[in-house]
Amino acid sequence: MRRALICGINGQDGAYLARYLLTKGYTVIGTSRDAMASSFKNLHALGIEEQVETVSMALNDFRSVYSTILRHKPDEIYNLAGQTSVGLSFEQPVETMESIVTGTLNLLESLRFIDFSTRLYNAGSSECFGNTGEIAAIESTPFYPRSPYAVAKTAAHGLVANYREAYGLFACTGILFNHESPLRPERFVTQKIVRGAAQIASGNSKKLSLGDLDIERDWGWAPDYVEAMWLMMEASSPDDYIIATGKTVSLAYFVESVFSYFGLCWTDHVIQDKTLSRPLDIRTSKGNAGKAERVLGWKYQSDVDGVVKLMCKDAELKMHT
């Protein structure tokens, strides 16, 4: 029975990954800075809280990371922890850098000293590319980060590649484009839109304020993307992969689709508020996951249209419970 250590298990990706690995027969250990005080609400929402062992580990503390790995001896480590909000990174750049860069470095250093056989997956981000324009990014496309979050993810990506080449570690980075689910907190715009439209449809609200609706993103379904993480760890050799659907649409398209699901005209309810825009933002983000499909056999199941339906259906069910 293989053992997996998931750093950041209570986030969207961590919870779905835990559920996926449990179906594969893994023993799953999840970390939180303070496991005794954490609610692990996403594990509870998926009905797997009792099947996962949770432990306290501070990713920015080398001794904490080293002792946790030494104690639990995982076959695989999934680094999904750290500050995850692009917008929040402008307000908390130091915490963002420390949680992502220092945390990744502590994992790499621990593995270098403990055991070369443990495999490491690192959560990268499409934000590292910046504006892709109309040409979809591939793994060799140069990075041009436009937020503290993206700068941190770019540095972590470089560290993983460096330790892989310098020390022979099995360490890889998944460069994931936007991926959503009902487990997203409302600070993410997709969840804000879905919940806002659901509240308007139920008569509990009348208006929804949003920022720039012209930005374009590739939105996928989070459960599809955690399967890609596992496939990277199953590969015969470590490498980095883009994970995306290849379908990029504007935020206005997402808004219109969500409001249409609830039988609403979005222009009657959405207010554009320039104060909600970020200091710098990516206009267009396109990704080509051809390498993941060729090498790993990975293929998404739901693109943005499927994501809208799945998230809206969940919100609709919660409205009536």
Coordinates of C-alpha atoms in Angstrom, one line a residue:
M1 CA 0.0 0.0 0.0
R2 CA 1.6 3.3 -1.1
R3 CA 1.7 6.3 1.2
A4 CA 1.0 9.8 0.0
L5 CA 1.7 13.0 1.9
I6 CA -0.5 15.9 0.7
C7 CA 0.7 19.3 1.8
G8 CA -2.3 21.6 1.9
I9 CA -4.9 18.9 2.0
N10 CA -7.8 21.1 2.9
G11 CA -7.7 23.2 -0.2
Q12 CA -9.7 22.4 -3.3
D13 CA -7.0 20.4 -5.0
G14 CA -5.8 18.7 -1.8
A15 CA -9.3 17.4 -0.9
Y16 CA -10.0 16.1 -4.4
L17 CA -6.6 14.5 -4.7
A18 CA -7.1 12.8 -1.3
R19 CA -10.4 11.3 -2.5
Y20 CA -8.8 10.2 -5.8
L21 CA -5.8 8.5 -4.1
L22 CA -8.0 6.7 -1.6
T23 CA -9.8 5.1 -4.6
K24 CA -6.4 3.9 -5.7
G25 CA -5.8 2.2 -2.4
Y26 CA -3.3 4.7 -0.9
T27 CA -2.8 5.6 2.7
V28 CA -3.3 9.3 2.7
I29 CA -1.7 11.7 5.2
G30 CA -2.6 15.4 5.0
T31 CA -0.8 18.3 6.5
S32 CA -2.0 21.5 8.0
R33 CA -0.1 24.2 10.0
D34 CA -2.2 23.2 13.1
A35 CA -4.1 20.0 12.5
M36 CA -5.8 20.1 15.9
A37 CA -7.4 23.5 15.1
S38 CA -8.2 23.0 11.4
S39 CA -11.7 22.2 10.4
F40 CA -10.8 20.2 7.3
K41 CA -14.2 21.2 5.9
N42 CA -13.4 20.1 2.3
L43 CA -12.5 16.6 3.4
H44 CA -15.8 16.6 5.4
A45 CA -17.7 17.9 2.3
L46 CA -16.3 15.0 0.3
G47 CA -17.1 12.5 3.0
I48 CA -13.5 11.3 3.5
E49 CA -12.4 13.1 6.7
E50 CA -12.3 9.8 8.6
Q51 CA -10.2 8.1 6.0
V52 CA -7.4 10.6 6.0
E53 CA -4.7 10.9 8.7
T54 CA -4.0 14.6 9.4
V55 CA -0.8 15.9 10.9
S56 CA 0.6 19.3 11.8
M57 CA 3.4 20.6 9.7
A58 CA 4.7 24.2 9.0
L59 CA 6.0 24.2 5.5
N60 CA 8.2 27.2 6.0
D61 CA 10.0 25.5 8.9
F62 CA 12.6 23.1 7.7
R63 CA 12.8 21.1 10.9
S64 CA 9.0 20.6 10.8
V65 CA 9.1 19.4 7.2
Y66 CA 12.1 17.2 7.7
S67 CA 10.8 15.5 10.8
T68 CA 7.3 14.9 9.2
I69 CA 8.8 13.2 6.1
L70 CA 11.1 11.2 8.3
R71 CA 8.3 10.0 10.5
H72 CA 5.7 9.1 7.9
K73 CA 8.1 7.9 5.1
P74 CA 5.7 8.7 2.2
D75 CA 6.3 7.2 -1.3
E76 CA 4.9 10.4 -2.8
I77 CA 4.6 14.0 -1.7
Y78 CA 2.2 16.5 -3.3
N79 CA 3.0 20.1 -2.6
L80 CA -0.3 21.9 -2.9
A81 CA 0.2 24.3 0.1
G82 CA 1.0 28.0 0.2
Q83 CA -0.9 31.1 -0.5
T84 CA -3.2 30.5 -3.5
S85 CA -4.9 33.8 -4.3
V86 CA -3.4 36.0 -7.0
G87 CA -5.3 39.0 -5.8
L88 CA -4.3 38.5 -2.2
S89 CA -0.6 38.2 -3.2
F90 CA -0.6 41.9 -4.0
E91 CA -1.7 42.6 -0.4
Q92 CA 0.5 39.9 1.2
P93 CA 3.6 39.5 -1.0
V94 CA 6.0 38.5 1.7
E95 CA 3.7 35.7 3.1
T96 CA 3.1 34.6 -0.5
M97 CA 6.8 34.3 -1.3
E98 CA 7.7 32.5 2.0
S99 CA 4.8 30.1 1.9
I100 CA 5.5 29.1 -1.8
V101 CA 9.2 29.4 -2.3
T102 CA 10.6 28.6 1.1
G103 CA 8.0 25.7 1.5
T104 CA 9.1 24.2 -1.8
L105 CA 12.8 24.5 -0.9
N106 CA 12.3 22.9 2.5
L107 CA 10.6 19.9 0.8
L108 CA 13.4 19.6 -1.8
E109 CA 16.2 19.9 0.8
S110 CA 14.5 17.3 3.1
L111 CA 14.2 14.8 0.2
R112 CA 17.8 15.4 -0.7
F113 CA 19.0 14.5 2.8
I114 CA 16.5 11.7 3.5
D115 CA 15.6 9.4 0.6
F116 CA 16.0 9.8 -3.1
S117 CA 13.2 7.3 -3.8
T118 CA 10.3 9.6 -2.6
R119 CA 8.6 11.3 -5.5
L120 CA 7.6 15.0 -5.3
Y121 CA 4.8 16.8 -7.2
N122 CA 4.9 20.6 -7.1
A123 CA 1.9 22.7 -7.9
G124 CA 2.9 25.2 -10.5
S125 CA 0.7 27.8 -12.2
S126 CA -0.3 29.2 -15.6
E127 CA 0.1 32.6 -14.0
C128 CA 3.9 32.2 -14.6
F129 CA 3.4 32.7 -18.3
G130 CA 1.7 36.1 -18.0
N131 CA -0.1 37.1 -21.1
T132 CA 0.0 34.4 -23.7
G133 CA -1.9 36.3 -26.4
E134 CA -3.4 34.1 -29.0
I135 CA -0.6 31.5 -29.1
A136 CA -1.2 28.8 -26.5
A137 CA 1.7 28.3 -24.1
I138 CA 3.7 25.1 -24.2
E139 CA 6.2 23.9 -21.6
S140 CA 9.1 25.7 -23.2
T141 CA 7.2 29.1 -23.4
P142 CA 9.2 31.7 -21.4
F143 CA 7.7 32.8 -18.1
Y144 CA 6.7 36.5 -17.6
P145 CA 5.0 36.6 -14.1
R146 CA 2.8 39.6 -13.4
S147 CA 1.9 39.2 -9.7
P148 CA 3.8 38.3 -6.5
Y149 CA 2.0 34.9 -6.6
A150 CA 3.3 34.3 -10.1
V151 CA 6.8 35.4 -9.2
A152 CA 6.8 32.9 -6.3
K153 CA 5.5 30.1 -8.4
T154 CA 8.1 30.8 -11.1
A155 CA 10.9 30.6 -8.4
A156 CA 9.5 27.3 -7.0
H157 CA 9.3 25.9 -10.6
G158 CA 13.0 26.7 -11.0
L159 CA 14.0 25.1 -7.8
V160 CA 12.2 21.9 -8.6
A161 CA 14.0 21.7 -12.0
N162 CA 17.3 22.5 -10.4
Y163 CA 17.1 19.8 -7.7
R164 CA 15.8 17.3 -10.3
E165 CA 18.9 17.9 -12.5
A166 CA 21.5 18.5 -9.8
Y167 CA 20.5 15.7 -7.4
G168 CA 18.5 13.3 -9.4
L169 CA 15.3 13.7 -7.4
F170 CA 12.0 12.5 -8.9
A171 CA 10.5 16.0 -8.8
C172 CA 8.0 17.4 -11.3
T173 CA 5.8 20.5 -11.6
G174 CA 2.3 20.6 -13.0
I175 CA 1.7 23.9 -14.7
L176 CA -2.1 24.0 -14.1
F177 CA -4.3 26.5 -15.8
N178 CA -7.4 27.7 -14.0
H179 CA -9.5 24.8 -12.6
E180 CA -12.7 25.2 -10.5
S181 CA -15.2 23.3 -8.4
P182 CA -17.8 23.8 -5.6
L183 CA -14.9 23.7 -3.1
R184 CA -13.6 27.0 -4.3
P185 CA -13.9 29.8 -1.7
E186 CA -15.8 32.9 -2.7
R187 CA -12.6 35.0 -3.0
F188 CA -12.2 33.2 -6.4
V189 CA -14.2 35.0 -9.0
T190 CA -15.9 31.9 -10.5
Q191 CA -17.4 30.9 -7.1
K192 CA -18.4 34.5 -6.5
I193 CA -20.3 34.6 -9.7
V194 CA -22.0 31.2 -9.2
R195 CA -23.1 32.0 -5.6
G196 CA -24.1 35.5 -6.6
A197 CA -26.3 34.4 -9.4
A198 CA -27.8 31.7 -7.2
Q199 CA -28.7 34.2 -4.5
I200 CA -30.2 36.6 -7.1
A201 CA -32.3 33.7 -8.6
S202 CA -33.6 32.9 -5.1
G203 CA -34.5 36.5 -4.4
N204 CA -31.9 37.0 -1.7
S205 CA -29.9 39.6 -3.7
K206 CA -30.3 41.9 -6.7
K207 CA -26.9 42.9 -7.8
L208 CA -23.4 41.4 -8.2
S209 CA -20.2 43.6 -8.5
L210 CA -17.3 42.4 -10.6
G211 CA -14.1 43.8 -12.0
D212 CA -12.8 43.4 -15.5
L213 CA -15.0 41.1 -17.6
D214 CA -12.8 41.1 -20.7
I215 CA -10.0 39.0 -19.2
E216 CA -9.8 35.5 -20.9
R217 CA -9.0 32.3 -19.1
D218 CA -9.0 28.5 -19.7
W219 CA -11.3 27.1 -16.9
G220 CA -11.2 23.3 -16.2
W221 CA -12.7 21.0 -13.7
A222 CA -10.5 20.4 -10.6
P223 CA -11.2 16.6 -10.2
D224 CA -9.9 16.2 -13.8
Y225 CA -6.7 18.0 -12.9
V226 CA -5.8 16.0 -9.8
E227 CA -5.8 12.9 -11.9
A228 CA -3.1 14.6 -14.0
M229 CA -1.0 15.1 -10.8
W230 CA -1.1 11.4 -10.1
L231 CA -0.2 10.5 -13.7
M232 CA 2.9 12.7 -13.5
M233 CA 4.0 10.7 -10.4
E234 CA 3.3 7.4 -12.3
A235 CA 5.6 8.3 -15.2
S236 CA 8.9 6.5 -15.7
S237 CA 10.8 9.8 -15.5
P238 CA 10.1 13.2 -13.9
D239 CA 9.1 16.1 -16.1
D240 CA 7.0 19.2 -16.1
Y241 CA 3.6 19.3 -17.8
I242 CA 0.9 21.9 -18.7
I243 CA -2.6 20.9 -17.8
A244 CA -5.4 22.8 -19.6
T245 CA -8.5 22.2 -21.7
G246 CA -7.4 24.3 -24.6
K247 CA -10.6 26.4 -24.5
T248 CA -10.2 30.0 -23.5
V249 CA -13.2 32.3 -23.0
S250 CA -13.8 35.7 -21.5
L251 CA -15.0 36.3 -18.0
A252 CA -18.1 37.8 -19.6
Y253 CA -18.8 34.4 -21.3
F254 CA -18.5 32.7 -17.9
V255 CA -20.9 35.2 -16.3
E256 CA -23.4 35.0 -19.1
S257 CA -23.4 31.2 -18.9
V258 CA -23.9 31.1 -15.2
F259 CA -26.8 33.6 -15.2
S260 CA -28.4 31.8 -18.2
Y261 CA -28.3 28.5 -16.1
F262 CA -30.5 30.3 -13.5
G263 CA -32.8 31.8 -16.2
L264 CA -31.4 35.3 -15.7
C265 CA -30.0 38.1 -18.0
W266 CA -26.7 39.0 -16.5
T267 CA -26.7 42.6 -17.8
D268 CA -29.7 43.3 -15.5
H269 CA -27.8 42.3 -12.4
V270 CA -24.0 42.7 -12.9
I271 CA -22.2 46.0 -12.0
Q272 CA -18.7 46.5 -13.2
D273 CA -16.5 48.0 -10.4
K274 CA -13.0 49.1 -11.5
T275 CA -11.9 49.1 -7.9
L276 CA -12.1 45.3 -8.0
S277 CA -9.4 45.1 -10.7
R278 CA -5.9 44.0 -9.8
P279 CA -2.8 46.4 -10.1
L280 CA -1.6 44.1 -12.9
D281 CA -3.7 41.4 -14.6
I282 CA -3.3 38.9 -17.4
R283 CA -5.4 39.7 -20.4
T284 CA -5.4 36.3 -22.1
S285 CA -4.2 32.9 -20.8
K286 CA -4.1 30.0 -23.2
G287 CA -2.5 26.6 -22.7
N288 CA -1.6 23.6 -24.8
A289 CA -1.7 20.3 -22.9
G290 CA -0.6 18.2 -25.8
K291 CA 2.5 16.9 -24.0
A292 CA 0.4 15.6 -21.1
E293 CA -1.9 13.9 -23.5
R294 CA 0.9 12.3 -25.5
V295 CA 3.1 11.2 -22.6
L296 CA 0.7 10.7 -19.7
G297 CA -2.5 9.8 -21.6
W298 CA -4.3 12.6 -19.7
K299 CA -7.4 14.2 -21.2
Y300 CA -9.9 16.5 -19.5
Q301 CA -13.5 15.5 -19.1
S302 CA -15.1 18.9 -18.6
D303 CA -14.3 22.3 -20.2
V304 CA -15.7 25.6 -19.2
D305 CA -19.2 24.8 -20.2
G306 CA -19.2 21.6 -18.1
V307 CA -17.6 23.5 -15.2
V308 CA -20.4 26.1 -15.3
K309 CA -23.1 23.4 -15.2
L310 CA -21.5 21.4 -12.5
M311 CA -20.9 24.4 -10.2
C312 CA -24.4 25.8 -10.8
K313 CA -26.0 22.5 -10.2
D314 CA -24.2 22.2 -6.8
A315 CA -25.2 25.8 -5.9
E316 CA -28.8 25.1 -6.9
L317 CA -29.0 22.0 -4.7
K318 CA -27.6 23.9 -1.8
M319 CA -30.3 26.6 -2.3
H320 CA -33.0 24.0 -1.6
T321 CA -31.4 22.3 1.4

